[in-house]
mmCIF file of C-alpha atoms in Angstrom:
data_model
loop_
_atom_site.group_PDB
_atom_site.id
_atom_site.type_symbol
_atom_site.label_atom_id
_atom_site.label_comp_id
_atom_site.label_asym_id
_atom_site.label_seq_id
_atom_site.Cartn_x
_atom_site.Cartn_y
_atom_site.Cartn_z
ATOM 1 C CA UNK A 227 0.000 0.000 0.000
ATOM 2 C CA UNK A 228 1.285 3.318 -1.127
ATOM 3 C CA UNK A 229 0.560 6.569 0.613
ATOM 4 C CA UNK A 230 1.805 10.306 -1.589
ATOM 5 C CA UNK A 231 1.031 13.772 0.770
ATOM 6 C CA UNK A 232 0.613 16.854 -1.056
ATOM 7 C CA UNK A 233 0.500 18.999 1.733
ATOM 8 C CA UNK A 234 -2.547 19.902 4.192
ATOM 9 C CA UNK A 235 -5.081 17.158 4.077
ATOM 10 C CA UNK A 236 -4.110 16.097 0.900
ATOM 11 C CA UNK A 237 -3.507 12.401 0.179
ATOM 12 C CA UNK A 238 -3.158 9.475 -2.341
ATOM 13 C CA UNK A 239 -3.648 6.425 -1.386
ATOM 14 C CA UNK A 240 -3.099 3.039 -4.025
ATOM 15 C CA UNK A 241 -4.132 0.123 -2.850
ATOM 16 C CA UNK A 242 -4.438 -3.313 -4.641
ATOM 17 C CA UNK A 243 -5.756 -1.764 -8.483
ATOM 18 C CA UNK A 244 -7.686 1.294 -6.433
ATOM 19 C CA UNK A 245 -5.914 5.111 -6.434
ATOM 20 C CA UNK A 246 -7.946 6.881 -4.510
ATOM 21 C CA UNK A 247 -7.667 10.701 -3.393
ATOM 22 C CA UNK A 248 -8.719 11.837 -0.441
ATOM 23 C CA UNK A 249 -9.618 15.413 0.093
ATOM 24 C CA UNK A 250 -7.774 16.578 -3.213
ATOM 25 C CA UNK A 251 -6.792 20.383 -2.564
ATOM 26 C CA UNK A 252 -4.433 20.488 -5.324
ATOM 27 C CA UNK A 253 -4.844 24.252 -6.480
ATOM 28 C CA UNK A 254 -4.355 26.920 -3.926
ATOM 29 C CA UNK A 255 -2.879 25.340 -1.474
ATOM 30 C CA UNK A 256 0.237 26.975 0.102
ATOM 31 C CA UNK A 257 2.718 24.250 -0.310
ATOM 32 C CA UNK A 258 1.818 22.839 -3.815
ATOM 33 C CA UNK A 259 2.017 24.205 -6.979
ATOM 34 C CA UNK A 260 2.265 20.745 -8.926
ATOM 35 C CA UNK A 261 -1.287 21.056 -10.599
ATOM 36 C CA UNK A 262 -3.914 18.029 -10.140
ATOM 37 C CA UNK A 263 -3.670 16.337 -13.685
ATOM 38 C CA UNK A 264 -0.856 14.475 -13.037
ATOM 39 C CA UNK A 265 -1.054 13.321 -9.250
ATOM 40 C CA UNK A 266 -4.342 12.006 -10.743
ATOM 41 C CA UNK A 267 -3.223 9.491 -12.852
ATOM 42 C CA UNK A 268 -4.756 6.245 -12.558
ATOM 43 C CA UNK A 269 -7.023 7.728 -9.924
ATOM 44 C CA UNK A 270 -10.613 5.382 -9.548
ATOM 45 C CA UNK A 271 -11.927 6.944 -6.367
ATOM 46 C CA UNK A 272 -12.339 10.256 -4.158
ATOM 47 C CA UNK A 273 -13.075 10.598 -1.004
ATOM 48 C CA UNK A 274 -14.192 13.780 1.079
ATOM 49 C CA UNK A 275 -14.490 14.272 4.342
ATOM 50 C CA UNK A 276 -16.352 17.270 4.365
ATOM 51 C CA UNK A 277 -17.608 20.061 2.419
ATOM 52 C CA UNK A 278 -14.456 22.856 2.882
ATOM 53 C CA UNK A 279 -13.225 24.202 0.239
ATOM 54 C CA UNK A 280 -9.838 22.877 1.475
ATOM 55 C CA UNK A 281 -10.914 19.933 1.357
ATOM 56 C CA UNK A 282 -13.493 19.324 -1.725
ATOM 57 C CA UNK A 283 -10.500 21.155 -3.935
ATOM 58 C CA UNK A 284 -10.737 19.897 -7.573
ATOM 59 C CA UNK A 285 -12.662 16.951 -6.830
ATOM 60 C CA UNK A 286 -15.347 17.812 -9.925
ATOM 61 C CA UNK A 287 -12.388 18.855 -12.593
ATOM 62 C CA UNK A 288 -10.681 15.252 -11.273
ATOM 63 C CA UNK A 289 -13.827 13.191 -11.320
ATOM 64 C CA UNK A 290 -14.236 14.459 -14.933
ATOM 65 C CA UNK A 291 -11.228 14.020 -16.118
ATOM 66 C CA UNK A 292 -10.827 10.548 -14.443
ATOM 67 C CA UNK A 293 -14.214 9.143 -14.333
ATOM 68 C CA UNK A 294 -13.747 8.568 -10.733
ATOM 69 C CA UNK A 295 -16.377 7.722 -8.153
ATOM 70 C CA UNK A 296 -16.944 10.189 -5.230
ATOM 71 C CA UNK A 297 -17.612 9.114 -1.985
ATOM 72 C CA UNK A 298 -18.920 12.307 0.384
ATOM 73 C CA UNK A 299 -21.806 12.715 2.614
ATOM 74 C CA UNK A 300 -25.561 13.409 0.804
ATOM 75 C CA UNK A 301 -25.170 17.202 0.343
ATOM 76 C CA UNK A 302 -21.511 18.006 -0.512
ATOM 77 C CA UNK A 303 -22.714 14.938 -3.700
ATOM 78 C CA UNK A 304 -25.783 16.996 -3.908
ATOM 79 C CA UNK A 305 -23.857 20.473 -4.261
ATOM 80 C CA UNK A 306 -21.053 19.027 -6.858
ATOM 81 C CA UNK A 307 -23.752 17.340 -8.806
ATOM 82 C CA UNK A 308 -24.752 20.619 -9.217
ATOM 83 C CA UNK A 309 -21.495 21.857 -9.946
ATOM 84 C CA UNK A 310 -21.087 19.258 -12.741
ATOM 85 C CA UNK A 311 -19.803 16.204 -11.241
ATOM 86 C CA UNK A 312 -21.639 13.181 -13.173
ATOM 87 C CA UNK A 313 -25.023 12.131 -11.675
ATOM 88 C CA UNK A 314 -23.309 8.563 -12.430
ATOM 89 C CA UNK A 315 -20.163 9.286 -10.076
ATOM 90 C CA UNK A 316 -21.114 10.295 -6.779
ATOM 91 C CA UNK A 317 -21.994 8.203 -4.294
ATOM 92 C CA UNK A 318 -23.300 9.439 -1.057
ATOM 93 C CA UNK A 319 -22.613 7.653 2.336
ATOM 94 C CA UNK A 320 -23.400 9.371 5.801
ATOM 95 C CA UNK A 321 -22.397 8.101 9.441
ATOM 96 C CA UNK A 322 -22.143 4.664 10.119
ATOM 97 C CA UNK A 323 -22.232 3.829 6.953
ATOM 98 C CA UNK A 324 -20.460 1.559 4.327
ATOM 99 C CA UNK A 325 -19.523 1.507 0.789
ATOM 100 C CA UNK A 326 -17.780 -1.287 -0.756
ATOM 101 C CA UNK A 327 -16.022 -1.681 -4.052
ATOM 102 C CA UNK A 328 -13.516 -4.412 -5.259
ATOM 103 C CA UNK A 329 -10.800 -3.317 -4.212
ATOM 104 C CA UNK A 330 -11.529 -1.679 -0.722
ATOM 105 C CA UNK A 331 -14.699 -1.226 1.507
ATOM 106 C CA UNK A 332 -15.276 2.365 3.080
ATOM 107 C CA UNK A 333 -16.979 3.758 6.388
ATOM 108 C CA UNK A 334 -17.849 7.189 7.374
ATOM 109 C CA UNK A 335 -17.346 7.922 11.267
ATOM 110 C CA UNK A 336 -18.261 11.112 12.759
ATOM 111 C CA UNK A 337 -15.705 14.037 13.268
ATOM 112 C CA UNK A 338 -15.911 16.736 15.280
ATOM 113 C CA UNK A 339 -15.821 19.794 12.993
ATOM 114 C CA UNK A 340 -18.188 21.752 10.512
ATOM 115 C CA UNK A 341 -18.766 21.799 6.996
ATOM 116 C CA UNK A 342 -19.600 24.058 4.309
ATOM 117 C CA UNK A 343 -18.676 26.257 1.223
ATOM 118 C CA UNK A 344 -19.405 30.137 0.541
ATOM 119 C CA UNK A 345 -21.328 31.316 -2.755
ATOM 120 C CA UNK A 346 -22.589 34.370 -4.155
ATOM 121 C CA UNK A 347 -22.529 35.969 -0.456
ATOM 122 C CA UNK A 348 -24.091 33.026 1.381
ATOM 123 C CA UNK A 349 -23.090 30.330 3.438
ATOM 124 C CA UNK A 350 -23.970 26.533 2.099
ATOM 125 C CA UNK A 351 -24.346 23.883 4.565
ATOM 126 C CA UNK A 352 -22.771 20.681 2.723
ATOM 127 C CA UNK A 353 -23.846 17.934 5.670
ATOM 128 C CA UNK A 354 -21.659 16.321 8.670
ATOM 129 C CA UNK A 355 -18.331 16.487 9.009
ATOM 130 C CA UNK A 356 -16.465 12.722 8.787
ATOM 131 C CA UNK A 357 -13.894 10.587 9.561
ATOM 132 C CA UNK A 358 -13.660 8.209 7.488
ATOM 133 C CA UNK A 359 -11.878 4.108 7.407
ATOM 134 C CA UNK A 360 -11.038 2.360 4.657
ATOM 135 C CA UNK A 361 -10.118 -1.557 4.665
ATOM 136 C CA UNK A 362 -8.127 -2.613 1.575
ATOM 137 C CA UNK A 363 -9.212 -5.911 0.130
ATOM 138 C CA UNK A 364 -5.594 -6.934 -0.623
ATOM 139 C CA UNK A 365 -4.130 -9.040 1.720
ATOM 140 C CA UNK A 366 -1.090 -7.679 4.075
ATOM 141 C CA UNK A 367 -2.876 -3.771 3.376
ATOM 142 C CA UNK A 368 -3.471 -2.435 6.623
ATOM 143 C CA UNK A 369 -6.086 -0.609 7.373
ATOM 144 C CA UNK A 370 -6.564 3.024 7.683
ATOM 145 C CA UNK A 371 -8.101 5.851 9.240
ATOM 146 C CA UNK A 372 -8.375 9.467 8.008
ATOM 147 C CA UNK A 373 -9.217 11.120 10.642
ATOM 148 C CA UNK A 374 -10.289 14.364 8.371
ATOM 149 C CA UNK A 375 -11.005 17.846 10.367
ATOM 150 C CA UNK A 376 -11.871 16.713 14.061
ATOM 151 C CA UNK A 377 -11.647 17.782 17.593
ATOM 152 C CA UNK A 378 -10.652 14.466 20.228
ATOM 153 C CA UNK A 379 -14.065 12.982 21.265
ATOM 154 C CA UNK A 380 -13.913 9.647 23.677
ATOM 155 C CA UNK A 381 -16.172 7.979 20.733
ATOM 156 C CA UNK A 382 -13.014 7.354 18.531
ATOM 157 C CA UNK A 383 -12.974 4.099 21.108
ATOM 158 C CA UNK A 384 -16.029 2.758 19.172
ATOM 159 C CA UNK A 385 -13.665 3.400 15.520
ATOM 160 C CA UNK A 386 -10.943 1.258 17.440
ATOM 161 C CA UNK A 387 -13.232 -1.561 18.361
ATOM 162 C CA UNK A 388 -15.079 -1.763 15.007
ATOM 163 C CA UNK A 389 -12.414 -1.465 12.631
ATOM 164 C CA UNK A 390 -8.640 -1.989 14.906
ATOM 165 C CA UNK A 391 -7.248 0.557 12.195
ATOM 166 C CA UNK A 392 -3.368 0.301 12.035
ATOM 167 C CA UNK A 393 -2.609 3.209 10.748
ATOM 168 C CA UNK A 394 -4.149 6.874 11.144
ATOM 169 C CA UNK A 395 -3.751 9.782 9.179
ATOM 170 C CA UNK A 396 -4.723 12.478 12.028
ATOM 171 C CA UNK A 397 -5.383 15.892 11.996
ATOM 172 C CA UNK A 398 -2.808 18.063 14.458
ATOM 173 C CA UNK A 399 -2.279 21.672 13.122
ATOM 174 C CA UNK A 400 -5.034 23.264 15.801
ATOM 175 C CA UNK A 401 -6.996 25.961 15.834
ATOM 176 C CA UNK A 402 -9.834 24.726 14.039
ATOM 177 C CA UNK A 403 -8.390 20.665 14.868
ATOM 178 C CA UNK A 404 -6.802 19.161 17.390
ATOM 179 C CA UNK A 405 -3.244 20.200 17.705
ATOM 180 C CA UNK A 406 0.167 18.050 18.609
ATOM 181 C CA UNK A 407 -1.060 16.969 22.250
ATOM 182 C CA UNK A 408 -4.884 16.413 21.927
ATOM 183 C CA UNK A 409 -3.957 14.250 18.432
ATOM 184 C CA UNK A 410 -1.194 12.538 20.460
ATOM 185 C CA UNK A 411 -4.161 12.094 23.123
ATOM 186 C CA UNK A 412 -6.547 10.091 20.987
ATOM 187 C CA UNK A 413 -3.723 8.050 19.883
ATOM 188 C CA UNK A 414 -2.589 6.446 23.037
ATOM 189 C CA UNK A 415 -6.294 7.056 24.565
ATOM 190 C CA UNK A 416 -8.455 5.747 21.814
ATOM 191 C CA UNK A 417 -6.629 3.781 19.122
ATOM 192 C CA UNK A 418 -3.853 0.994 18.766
ATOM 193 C CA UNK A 419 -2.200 2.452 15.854
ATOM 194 C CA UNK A 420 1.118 0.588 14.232
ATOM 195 C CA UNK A 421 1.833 4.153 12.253
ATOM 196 C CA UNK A 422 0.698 7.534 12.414
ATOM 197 C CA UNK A 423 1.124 10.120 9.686
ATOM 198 C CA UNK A 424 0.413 13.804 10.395
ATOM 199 C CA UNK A 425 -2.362 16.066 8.598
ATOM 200 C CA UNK A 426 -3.523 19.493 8.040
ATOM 201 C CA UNK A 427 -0.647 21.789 9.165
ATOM 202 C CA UNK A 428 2.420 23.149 7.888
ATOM 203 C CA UNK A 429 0.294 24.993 5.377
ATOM 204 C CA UNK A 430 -1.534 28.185 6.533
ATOM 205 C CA UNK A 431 0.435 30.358 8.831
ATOM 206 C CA UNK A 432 -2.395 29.862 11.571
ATOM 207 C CA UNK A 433 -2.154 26.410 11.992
ATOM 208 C CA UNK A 434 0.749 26.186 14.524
ATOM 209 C CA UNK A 435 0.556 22.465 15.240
ATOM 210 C CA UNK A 436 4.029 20.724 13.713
ATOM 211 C CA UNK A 437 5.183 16.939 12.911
ATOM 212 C CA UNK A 438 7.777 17.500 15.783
ATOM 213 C CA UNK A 439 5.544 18.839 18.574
ATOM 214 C CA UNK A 440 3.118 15.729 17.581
ATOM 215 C CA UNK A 441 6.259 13.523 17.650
ATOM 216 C CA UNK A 442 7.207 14.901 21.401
ATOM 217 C CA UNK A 443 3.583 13.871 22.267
ATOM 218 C CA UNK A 444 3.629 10.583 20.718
ATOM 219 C CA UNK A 445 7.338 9.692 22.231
ATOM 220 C CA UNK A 446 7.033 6.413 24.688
ATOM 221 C CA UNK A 447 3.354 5.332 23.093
ATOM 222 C CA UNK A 448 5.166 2.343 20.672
ATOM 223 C CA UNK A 449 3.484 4.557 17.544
ATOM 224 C CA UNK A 450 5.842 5.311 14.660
ATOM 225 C CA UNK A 451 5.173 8.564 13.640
ATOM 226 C CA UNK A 452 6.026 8.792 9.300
ATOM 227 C CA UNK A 453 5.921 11.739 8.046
ATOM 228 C CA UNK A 454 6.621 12.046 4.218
ATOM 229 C CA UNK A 455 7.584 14.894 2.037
ATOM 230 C CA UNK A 456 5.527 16.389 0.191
ATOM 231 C CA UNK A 457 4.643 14.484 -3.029
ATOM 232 C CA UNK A 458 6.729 11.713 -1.608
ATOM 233 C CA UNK A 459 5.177 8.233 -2.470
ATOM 234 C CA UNK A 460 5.750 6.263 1.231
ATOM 235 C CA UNK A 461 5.011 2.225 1.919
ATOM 236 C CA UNK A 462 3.098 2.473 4.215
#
């Protein structure tokens, strides 16, 4: 299993014959310039974990392009429908629930967070905020959490008992997330994690949460913190 950062929340992940994209903000983010066309080679799937637009980035221009299927709550598929994502490509999934393709299964968790876009003046509600797990189908592919935009909440228990995800992708630039010691928190507190990799920071100047304040946190729990360059491919 292969794991490529492009800075923020931005991630590929390849898994068995699935490249999927999760949360692909791939044009104005602060520490990319790279474009979207090709990190999206090969992709079959995006995922979002909420409707930011951070977060939802290029996902109709890739889906297009790609023909990928898009896996977000109801409204943020609701609102790119609109914006011309194929009626054919998105597939909506909400908390505690599953979608399963060949090649890997998906389930959306809650996250502590908000979600929404801004339009013509007005704010657009785009549905729950998520966490979301995703269980490769190829054997010896761990399983994974993405934690997305979340506070700590003592319900993350419930993610380890369910799913026993080895690695997590969590959030730690605070402000609006958890920063380096709440993040390091749920780890030890809530999850058995082999690997951690560290998300959304190290991109806008008011996220203050860094890799080595999370690593301080982590130090004694048995986790190994990766943390790869960005648009490094990792095994991860």
């Amino acid at each position: 299993m292969k794991l490529t950062w492009y800075g923020h929340a931005t991630f590929r992940l390849d898994t068995g014959n699935a490249g999927i994209f999760v949360d692909p903000f791939l044009e104005g983010n602060p520490v990319w310039d790279g474009g979207w066309e090709e990190p999206a080679k090969g992709i079959t799937h995006i995922l979002l974990t909420h409707g930011h637009d951070d977060h939802i980035g290029v996902t109709v221009k890739m889906a297009q392009k790609t023909g990928a299927i898009v896996v977000a709550p109801y409204e943020i598929i609701q609102f790119l429908t609109a914006e011309g994502l194929p009626e054919d490509q998105g597939s909506p999934v909400n908390h505690g629930g599953t979608v399963r393709f060949d090649a890997f299964s998906v389930t959306c968790w809650p996250a502590l967070h908000s979600s929404s876009t801004f339009r013509d003046g007005k704010t657009i509600y785009l549905g729950n905020p998520t966490g979301l797990v995703v269980e490769p189908a190829t054997e010896g592919d761990d399983t994974i959490y993405f934690s997305g935009d979340t506070g700590i909440f003592s319900d993350m228990a419930l993610i380890e008992e369910v799913h026993k995800p080895k690695i997590g992708v969590v959030c730690i630039g605070d402000r609006l997330t958890m920063g380096p010691k709440l993040a390091a928190m749920a780890c030890r507190k809530y999850f058995s994690f082999a690997k951690v990799v560290p998300s959304h920071y190290g991109s806008f100047e008011f996220l203050s949460g860094t890799a080595e304040d999370f690593g301080r946190e982590l130090e004694g729990s048995g986790v190994e913190m990766v943390v790869p360059q960005i648009g490094e491919v990792v095994d991860i």
